[in-house]
Coordinates of C-alpha atoms and ligand atoms in Angstrom, one line a residue:
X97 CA -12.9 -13.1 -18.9
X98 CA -11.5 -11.5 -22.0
X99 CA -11.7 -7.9 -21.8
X100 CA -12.8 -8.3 -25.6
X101 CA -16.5 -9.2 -24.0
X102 CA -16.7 -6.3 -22.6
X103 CA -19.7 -3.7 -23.4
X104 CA -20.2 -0.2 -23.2
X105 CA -23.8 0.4 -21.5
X106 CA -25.3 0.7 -18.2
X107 CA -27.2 -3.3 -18.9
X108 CA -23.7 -5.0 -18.7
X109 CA -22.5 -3.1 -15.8
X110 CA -25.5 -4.0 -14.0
X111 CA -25.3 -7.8 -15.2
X112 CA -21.6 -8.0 -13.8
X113 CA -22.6 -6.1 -10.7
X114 CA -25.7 -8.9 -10.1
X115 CA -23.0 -11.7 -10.8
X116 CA -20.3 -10.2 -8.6
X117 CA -19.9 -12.3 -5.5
X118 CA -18.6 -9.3 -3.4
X119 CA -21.3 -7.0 -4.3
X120 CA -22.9 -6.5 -0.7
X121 CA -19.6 -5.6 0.7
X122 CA -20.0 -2.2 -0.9
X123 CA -22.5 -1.7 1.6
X124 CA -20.4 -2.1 4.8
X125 CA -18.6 1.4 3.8
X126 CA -19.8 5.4 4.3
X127 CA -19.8 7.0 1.1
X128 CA -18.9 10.8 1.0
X129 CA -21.4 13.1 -1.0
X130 CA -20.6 15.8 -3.2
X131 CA -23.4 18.1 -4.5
X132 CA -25.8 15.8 -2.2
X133 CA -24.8 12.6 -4.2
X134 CA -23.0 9.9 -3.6
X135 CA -19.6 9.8 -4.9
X136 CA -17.8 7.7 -7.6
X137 CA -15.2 6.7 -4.9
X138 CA -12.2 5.9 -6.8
X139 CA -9.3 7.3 -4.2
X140 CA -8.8 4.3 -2.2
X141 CA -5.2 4.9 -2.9
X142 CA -4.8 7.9 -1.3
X143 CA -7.7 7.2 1.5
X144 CA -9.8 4.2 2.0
X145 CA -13.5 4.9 2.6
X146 CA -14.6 4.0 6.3
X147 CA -16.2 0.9 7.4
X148 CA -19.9 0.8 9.3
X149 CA -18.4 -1.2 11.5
X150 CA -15.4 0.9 12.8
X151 CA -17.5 2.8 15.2
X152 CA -18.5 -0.6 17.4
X153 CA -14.5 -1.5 17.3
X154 CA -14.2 1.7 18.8
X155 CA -16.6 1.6 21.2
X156 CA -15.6 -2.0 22.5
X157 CA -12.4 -0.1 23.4
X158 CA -13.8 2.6 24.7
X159 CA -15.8 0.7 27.0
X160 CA -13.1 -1.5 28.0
X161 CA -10.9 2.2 29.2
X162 CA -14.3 3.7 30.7
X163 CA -15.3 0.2 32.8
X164 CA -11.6 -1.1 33.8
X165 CA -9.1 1.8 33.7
X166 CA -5.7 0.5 33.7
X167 CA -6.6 -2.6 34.2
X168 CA -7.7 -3.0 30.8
X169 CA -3.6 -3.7 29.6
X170 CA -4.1 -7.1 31.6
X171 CA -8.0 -8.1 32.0
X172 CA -10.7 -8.1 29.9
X173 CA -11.1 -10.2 26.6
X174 CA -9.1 -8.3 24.4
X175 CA -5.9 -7.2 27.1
X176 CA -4.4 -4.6 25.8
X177 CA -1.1 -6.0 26.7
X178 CA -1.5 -8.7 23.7
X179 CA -3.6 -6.3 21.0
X180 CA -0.8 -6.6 18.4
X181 CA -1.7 -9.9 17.9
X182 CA -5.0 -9.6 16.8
X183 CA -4.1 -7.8 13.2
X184 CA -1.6 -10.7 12.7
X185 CA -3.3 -13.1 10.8
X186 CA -4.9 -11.3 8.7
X187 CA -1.8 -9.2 7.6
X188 CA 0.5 -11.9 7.6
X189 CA -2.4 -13.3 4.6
X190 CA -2.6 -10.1 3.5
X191 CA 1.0 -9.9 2.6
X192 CA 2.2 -13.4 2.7
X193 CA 4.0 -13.8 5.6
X194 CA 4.3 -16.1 8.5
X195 CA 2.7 -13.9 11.8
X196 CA 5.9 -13.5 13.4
X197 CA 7.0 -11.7 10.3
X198 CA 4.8 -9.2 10.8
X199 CA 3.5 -6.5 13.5
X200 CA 1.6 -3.4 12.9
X201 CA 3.2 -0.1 15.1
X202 CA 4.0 3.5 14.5
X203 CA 3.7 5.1 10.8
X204 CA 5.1 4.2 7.6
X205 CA 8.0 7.2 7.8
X206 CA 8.8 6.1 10.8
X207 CA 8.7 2.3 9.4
X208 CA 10.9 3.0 7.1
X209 CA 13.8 4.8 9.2
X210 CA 13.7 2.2 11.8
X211 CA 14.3 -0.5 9.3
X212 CA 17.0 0.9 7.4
X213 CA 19.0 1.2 10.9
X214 CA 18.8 -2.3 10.7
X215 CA 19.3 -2.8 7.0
X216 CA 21.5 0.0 5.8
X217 CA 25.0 -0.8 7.8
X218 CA 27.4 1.3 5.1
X219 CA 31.1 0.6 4.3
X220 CA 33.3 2.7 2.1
X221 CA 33.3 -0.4 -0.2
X222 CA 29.4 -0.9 0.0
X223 CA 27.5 2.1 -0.1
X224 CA 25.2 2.8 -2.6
X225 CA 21.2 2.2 -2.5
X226 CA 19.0 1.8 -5.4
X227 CA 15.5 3.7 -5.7
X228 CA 13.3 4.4 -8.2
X229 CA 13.4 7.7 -9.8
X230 CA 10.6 9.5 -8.5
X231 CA 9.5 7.7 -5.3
X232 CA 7.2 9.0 -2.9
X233 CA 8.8 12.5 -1.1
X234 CA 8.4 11.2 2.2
X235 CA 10.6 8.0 0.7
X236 CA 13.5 10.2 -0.5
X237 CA 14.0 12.2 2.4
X238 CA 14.1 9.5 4.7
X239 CA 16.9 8.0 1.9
X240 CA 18.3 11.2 2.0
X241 CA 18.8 11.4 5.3
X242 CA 20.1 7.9 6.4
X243 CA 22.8 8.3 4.0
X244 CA 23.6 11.7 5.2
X245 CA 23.3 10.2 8.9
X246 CA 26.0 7.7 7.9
X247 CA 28.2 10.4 6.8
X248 CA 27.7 9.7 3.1
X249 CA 27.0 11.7 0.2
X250 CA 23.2 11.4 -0.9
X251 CA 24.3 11.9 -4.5
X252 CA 26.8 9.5 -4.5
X253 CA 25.0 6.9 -2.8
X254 CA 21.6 7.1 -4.0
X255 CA 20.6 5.5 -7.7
X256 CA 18.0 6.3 -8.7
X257 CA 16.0 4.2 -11.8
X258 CA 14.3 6.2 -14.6
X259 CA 12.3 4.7 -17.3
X260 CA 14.0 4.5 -21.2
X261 CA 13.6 7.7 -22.9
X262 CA 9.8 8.1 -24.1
X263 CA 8.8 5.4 -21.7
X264 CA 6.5 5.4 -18.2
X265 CA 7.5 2.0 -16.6
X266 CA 10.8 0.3 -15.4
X267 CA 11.6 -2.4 -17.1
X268 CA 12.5 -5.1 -15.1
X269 CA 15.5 -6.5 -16.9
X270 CA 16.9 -2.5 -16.4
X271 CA 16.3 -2.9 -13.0
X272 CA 18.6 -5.9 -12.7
X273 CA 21.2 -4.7 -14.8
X274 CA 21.3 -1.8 -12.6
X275 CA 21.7 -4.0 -9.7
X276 CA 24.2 -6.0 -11.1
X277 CA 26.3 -2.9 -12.6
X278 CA 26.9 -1.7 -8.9
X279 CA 27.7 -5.2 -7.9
X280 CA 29.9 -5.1 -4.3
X281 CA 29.0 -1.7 -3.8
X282 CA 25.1 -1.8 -3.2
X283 CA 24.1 -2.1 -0.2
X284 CA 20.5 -2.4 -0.6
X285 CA 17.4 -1.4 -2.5
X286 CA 14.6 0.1 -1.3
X287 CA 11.6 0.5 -3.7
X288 CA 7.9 0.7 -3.9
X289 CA 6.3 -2.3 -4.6
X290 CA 3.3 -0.6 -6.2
X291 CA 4.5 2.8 -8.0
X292 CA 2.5 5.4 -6.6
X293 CA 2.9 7.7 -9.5
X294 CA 2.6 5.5 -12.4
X295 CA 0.5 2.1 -10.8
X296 CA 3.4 -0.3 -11.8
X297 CA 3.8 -3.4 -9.7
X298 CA 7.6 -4.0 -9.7
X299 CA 9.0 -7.3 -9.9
X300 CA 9.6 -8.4 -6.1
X301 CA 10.7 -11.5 -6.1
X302 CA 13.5 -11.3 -9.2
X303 CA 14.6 -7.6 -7.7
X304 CA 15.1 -9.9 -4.6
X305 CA 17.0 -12.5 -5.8
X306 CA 19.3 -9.7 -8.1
X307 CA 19.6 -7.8 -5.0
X308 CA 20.9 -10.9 -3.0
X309 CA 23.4 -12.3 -5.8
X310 CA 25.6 -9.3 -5.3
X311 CA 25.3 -9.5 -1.1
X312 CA 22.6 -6.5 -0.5
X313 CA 19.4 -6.6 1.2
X314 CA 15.8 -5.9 -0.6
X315 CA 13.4 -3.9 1.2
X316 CA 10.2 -2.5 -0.1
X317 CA 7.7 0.1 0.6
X318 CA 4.4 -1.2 0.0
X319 CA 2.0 1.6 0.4
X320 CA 0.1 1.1 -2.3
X321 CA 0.7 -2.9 -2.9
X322 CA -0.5 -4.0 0.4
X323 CA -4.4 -5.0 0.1
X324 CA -4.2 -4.2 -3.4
X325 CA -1.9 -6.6 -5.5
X326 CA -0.5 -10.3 -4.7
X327 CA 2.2 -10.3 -2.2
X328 CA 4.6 -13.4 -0.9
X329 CA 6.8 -11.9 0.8
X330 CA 8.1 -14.6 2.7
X331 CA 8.6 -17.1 -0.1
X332 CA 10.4 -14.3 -2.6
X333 CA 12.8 -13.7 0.3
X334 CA 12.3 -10.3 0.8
X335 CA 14.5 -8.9 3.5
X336 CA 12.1 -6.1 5.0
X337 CA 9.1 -4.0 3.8
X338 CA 6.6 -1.5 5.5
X339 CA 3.0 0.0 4.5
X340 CA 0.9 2.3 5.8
X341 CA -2.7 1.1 6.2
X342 CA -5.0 4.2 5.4
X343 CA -4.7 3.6 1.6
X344 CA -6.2 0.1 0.6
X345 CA -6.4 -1.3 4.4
X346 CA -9.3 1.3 5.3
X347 CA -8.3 2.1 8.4
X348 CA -8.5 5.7 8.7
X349 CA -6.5 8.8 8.0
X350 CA -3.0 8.3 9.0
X351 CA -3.4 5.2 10.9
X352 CA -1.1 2.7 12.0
X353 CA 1.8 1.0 9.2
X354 CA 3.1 -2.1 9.3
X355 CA 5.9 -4.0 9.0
X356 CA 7.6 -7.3 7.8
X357 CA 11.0 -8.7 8.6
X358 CA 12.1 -12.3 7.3
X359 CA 12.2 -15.0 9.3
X360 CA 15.9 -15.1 8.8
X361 CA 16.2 -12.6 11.0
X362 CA 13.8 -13.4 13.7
X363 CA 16.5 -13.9 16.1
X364 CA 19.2 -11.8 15.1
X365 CA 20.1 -10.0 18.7
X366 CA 23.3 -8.3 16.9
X367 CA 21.5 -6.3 13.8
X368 CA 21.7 -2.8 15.0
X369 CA 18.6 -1.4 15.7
X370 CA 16.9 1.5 17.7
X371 CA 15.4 -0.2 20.5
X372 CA 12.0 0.4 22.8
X373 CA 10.6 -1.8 25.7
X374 CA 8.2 -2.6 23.4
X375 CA 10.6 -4.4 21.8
X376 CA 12.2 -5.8 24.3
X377 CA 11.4 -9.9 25.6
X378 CA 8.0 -9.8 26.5
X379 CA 8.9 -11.7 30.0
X380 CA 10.6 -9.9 31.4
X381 CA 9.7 -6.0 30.4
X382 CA 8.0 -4.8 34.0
X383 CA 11.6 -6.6 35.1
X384 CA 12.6 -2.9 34.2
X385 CA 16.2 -3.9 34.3
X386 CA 19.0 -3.1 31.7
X387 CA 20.0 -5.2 28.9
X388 CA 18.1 -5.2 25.4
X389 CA 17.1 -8.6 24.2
X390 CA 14.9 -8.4 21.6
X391 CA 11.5 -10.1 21.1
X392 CA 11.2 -12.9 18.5
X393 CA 10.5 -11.5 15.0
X394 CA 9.4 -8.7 13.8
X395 CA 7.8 -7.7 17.6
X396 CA 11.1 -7.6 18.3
X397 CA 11.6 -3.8 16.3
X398 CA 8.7 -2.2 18.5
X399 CA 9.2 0.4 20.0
X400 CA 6.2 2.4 22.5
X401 CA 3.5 0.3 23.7
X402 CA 0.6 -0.5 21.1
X403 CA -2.3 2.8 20.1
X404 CA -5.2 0.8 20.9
X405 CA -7.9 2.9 19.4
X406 CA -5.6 3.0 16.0
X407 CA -5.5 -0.9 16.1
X408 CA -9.5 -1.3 16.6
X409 CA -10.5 0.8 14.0
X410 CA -7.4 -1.3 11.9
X411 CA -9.0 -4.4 12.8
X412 CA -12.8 -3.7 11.6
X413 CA -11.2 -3.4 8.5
X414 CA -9.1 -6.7 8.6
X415 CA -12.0 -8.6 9.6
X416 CA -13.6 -7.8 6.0
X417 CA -11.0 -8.3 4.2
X418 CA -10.4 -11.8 5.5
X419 CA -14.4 -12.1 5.1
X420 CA -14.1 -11.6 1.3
X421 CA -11.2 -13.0 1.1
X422 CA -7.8 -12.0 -0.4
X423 CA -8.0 -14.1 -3.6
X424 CA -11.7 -13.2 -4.3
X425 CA -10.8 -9.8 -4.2
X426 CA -8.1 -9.9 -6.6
X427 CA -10.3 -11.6 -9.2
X428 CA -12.5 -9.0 -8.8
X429 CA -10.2 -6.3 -9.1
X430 CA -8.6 -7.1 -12.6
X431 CA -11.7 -7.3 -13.8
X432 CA -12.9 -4.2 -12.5
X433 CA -10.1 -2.6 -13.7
X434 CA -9.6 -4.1 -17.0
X435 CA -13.3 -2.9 -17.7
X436 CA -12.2 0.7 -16.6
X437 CA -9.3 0.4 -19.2
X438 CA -11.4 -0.8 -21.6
X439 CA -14.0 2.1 -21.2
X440 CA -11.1 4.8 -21.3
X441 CA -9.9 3.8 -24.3
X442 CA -13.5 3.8 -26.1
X443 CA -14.0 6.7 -24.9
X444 CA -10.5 8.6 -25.7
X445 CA -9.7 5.7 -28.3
X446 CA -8.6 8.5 -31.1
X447 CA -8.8 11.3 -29.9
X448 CA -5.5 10.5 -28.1
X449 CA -6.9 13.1 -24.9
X450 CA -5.7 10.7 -22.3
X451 CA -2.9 8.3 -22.0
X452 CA -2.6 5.4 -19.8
X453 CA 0.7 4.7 -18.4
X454 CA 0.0 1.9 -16.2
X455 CA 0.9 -1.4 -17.4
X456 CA -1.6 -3.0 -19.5
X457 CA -0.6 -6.9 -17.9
X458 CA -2.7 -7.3 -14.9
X459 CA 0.3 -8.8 -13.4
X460 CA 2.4 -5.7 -13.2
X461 CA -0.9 -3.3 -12.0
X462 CA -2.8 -3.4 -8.8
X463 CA -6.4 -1.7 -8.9
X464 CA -5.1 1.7 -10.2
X465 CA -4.6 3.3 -13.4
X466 CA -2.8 6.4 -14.3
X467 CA -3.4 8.6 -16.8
X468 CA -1.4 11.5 -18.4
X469 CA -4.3 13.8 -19.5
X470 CA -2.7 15.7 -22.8
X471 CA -5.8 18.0 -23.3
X472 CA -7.9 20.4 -21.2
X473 CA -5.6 19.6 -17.4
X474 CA -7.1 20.3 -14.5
X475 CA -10.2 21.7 -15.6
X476 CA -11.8 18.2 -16.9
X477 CA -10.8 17.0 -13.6
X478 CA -12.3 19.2 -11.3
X479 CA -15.3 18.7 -13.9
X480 CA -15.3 15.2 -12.8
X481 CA -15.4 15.9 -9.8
X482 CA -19.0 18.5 -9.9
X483 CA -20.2 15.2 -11.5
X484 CA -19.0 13.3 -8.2
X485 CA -15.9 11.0 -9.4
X486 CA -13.3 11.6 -6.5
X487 CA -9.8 10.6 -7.8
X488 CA -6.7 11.9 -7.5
X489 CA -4.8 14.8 -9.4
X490 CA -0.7 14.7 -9.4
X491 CA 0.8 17.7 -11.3
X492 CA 2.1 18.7 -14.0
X493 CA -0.9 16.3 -15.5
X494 CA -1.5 12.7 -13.8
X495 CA -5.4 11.6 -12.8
X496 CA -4.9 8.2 -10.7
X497 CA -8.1 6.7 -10.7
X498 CA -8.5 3.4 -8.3
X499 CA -11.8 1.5 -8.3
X500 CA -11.8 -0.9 -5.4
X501 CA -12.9 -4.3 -5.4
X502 CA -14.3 -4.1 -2.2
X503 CA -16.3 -1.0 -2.4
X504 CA -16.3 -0.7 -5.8
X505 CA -19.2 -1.9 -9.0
X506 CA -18.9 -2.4 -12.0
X507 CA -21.3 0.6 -12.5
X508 CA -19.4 3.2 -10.7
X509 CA -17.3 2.4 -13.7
X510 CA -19.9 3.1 -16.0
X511 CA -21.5 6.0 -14.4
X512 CA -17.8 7.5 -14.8
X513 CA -17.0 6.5 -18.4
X514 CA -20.6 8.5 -19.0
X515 CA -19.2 11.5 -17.3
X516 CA -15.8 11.1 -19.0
X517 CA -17.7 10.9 -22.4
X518 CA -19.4 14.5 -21.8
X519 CA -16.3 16.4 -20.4
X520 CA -14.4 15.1 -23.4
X521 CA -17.2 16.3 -25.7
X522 CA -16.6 19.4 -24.0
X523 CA -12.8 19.8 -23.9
X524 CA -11.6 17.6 -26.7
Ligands
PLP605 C1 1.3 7.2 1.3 C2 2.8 7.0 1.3 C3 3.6 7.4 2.3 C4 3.1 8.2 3.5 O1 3.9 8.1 4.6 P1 3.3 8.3 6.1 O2 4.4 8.0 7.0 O3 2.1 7.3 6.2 O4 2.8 9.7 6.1 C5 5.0 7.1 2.2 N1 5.5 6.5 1.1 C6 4.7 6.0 0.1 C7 5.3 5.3 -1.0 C8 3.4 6.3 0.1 O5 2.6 5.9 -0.9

């Protein structure tokens, strides 16, 4: 739909809601209260609300430890042994892989090191790495220190992208040039595919193909794409990528990441990595003998045997997301978000108080919009939030503002376009 059909009142929201073929899945999450109301939950980007059904996954687990002890790795319906395999389907949809190209273990820093032992292999001649400007702290340090671990220098190696003066997005046609200006000396790039800062879906599969026309590998941190915008990782050819799975995945603070390595690599015994028995051929790990041979795949980067509890309260979520459905989701979430632009810019249409600076094509945008707020800072936010909208404040002055799909109506949107209306009143 055109967003030029869309209305400001409460009867519209209502009618979308009643036509929205997700709406009972908001139902299947807690909500948090402030002030003894029910939030406006719009910080699935930072933390995903938690699903009703976590606690049975939990308990099934539980139960298993209490009733078999250690027998529970080999016996049982679920054996622990095998538990990595549960989340694979649905991740491999989620992100558009082939199973084998993905495994869920450790956290997302962690992700990210071990795959740039693999991936980052510098050479006098081929050093550098390409970044966005301004990506995630936890992002640059890790760059930081690989190069520093390969006896590089960080500001040397690193490039680092920054939008056109007076602009907020990359451009992708900069981003190639880029790419192509460093030619033989890149060795990879390592992005976001979802800007954390600014909402901007980055261009995956031509950043690929740029990256591989001058012989360096693509790898991208998906933190904030993964369960949020369209992903084909496989078919764009991207070489490796990691995500955390507390954000959009739902699966509670700080729990397990993710990973994807292409298939071309799936049996690649002589990329240097930093090996576990985890990782090591399934067949023959209680041989406990020397000699690393890897497993098939992306198992084959694991390291410690899989947290159990972590993967049961991942997989409650998985299960609903491949009950709504990937696709569906995505429908409903540029809708839901196109209506939230539309409302902003109503709202602050001339007064010019807030700014968004997240691409207006739904193509390059997951659920998330930023906004530069130019009038009134912090105070209108923390407004918003004694009126029960929980987003997300970045200084010096960036509100991110996520509304879900899957927990998420159309008049969450409303009731916050309501409460934007009087704090602008207010502070305008
Ligand atoms: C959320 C986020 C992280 C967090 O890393 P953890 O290892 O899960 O603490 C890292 N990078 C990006 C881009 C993020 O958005």
């Amino acid at each position: 739909m055109s967003k030029l059909n869309y209305e400001f009142s409460e009867s519209f929201a209502q009618k979308m809601d009643a036509e929205d073929p997700l709406k009972d899945f908001r139902n299947r999450f807690h909500f948090p209260k402030v002030n003894d109301r029910e939030v406006i939950y719009f910080c699935g980007n930072s933390l995903g609300l938690q699903p009703k059904s976590v606690r049975d996954y939990l308990d099934r687990e539980l139960t298993n430890w209490a009733e078999l002890g250690v027998d529970g790795h080999f016996h049982g319906e679920d054996a622990w042994y095998h538990i990595r395999k549960k989340s694979k389907p649905a991740l491999a949809e989620i992100v558009g892989a082939h199973e084998h190209e993905v495994v869920a273990m450790n956290n997302l820093s962690v992700n990210l090191h071990l795959l740039m032992v693999s991936f980052y292999q510098p050479t006098p001649d081929r050093f550098k790495i390409i970044v966005e400007a301004g990506a995630f702290p936890s992002d640059q340090y890790m760059l930081e220190s690989q190069v520093k671990f390969h006896g590089y220098d960080p500001v040397e190696a690193i490039v680092e992208l920054k939008p056109r003066p007076g602009e907020h997005i990359l451009r992708t046609e900069d981003i190639i040039a880029e790419i192509k200006n460093q030619g033989n000396q890149l060795a990879v790039v390592n992005m976001a595919g979802l800007q954390y800062y600014s909402g901007q879906v980055f261009d995956m599969k031509a950043i690929t193909e740029a990256a591989h026309s001058v012989g360096a590998y693509a790898g991208f941190d998906l933190a904030h794409a993964v369960g949020n915008a369209p992903l084909v990782l496989h078919d764009w050819g991207v070489d490796f990528a990691t995500w955390c799975s507390y954000k959009y995945l739902n699966s509670g603070p700080g729990n397990v990441s993710g990973i994807f390595v292409h298939e071309k690599y799936a049996e690649r015994p002589d990329l240097p990595r930093f090996a576990g028995w985890w990782g090591h051929d399934e067949g023959q790990r209680f041989l406990m003998e020397k000699g690393f041979i890897p497993m098939f795949g992306a198992d084959g980067w694991q390291l410690a045997n899989s947290n159990v509890l972590a993967l049961a309260a991942h997989q409650a979520s998985l299960d609903i997301f491949q009950e709504a459905g990937i696709k569906n989701l995505r429908e409903k979430s540029e809708k839901l978000t196109s209506y939230l632009e539309f409302l902003i810019e109503e709202i602050s249409g001339e007064s010019g108080v807030l700014e968004i600076i997240t691409p207006k094509n739904p193509a390059e945008r997951g659920c998330q919009l930023s906004l530069l707020i130019h009038r009134g800072g912090k105070a209108v936010f923390d407004e918003w939030y004694q009126h029960g909208v929980v987003g997300d404040w970045r200084n010096p002055n960036v509100i991110r503002l996520a509304p879900t799909p899957l927990y998420n109506s159309y008049l969450d949107v409303f009731r916050f376009a309501k409460i934007l209306e009087q704090s602008l009143e207010k502070f305008a």
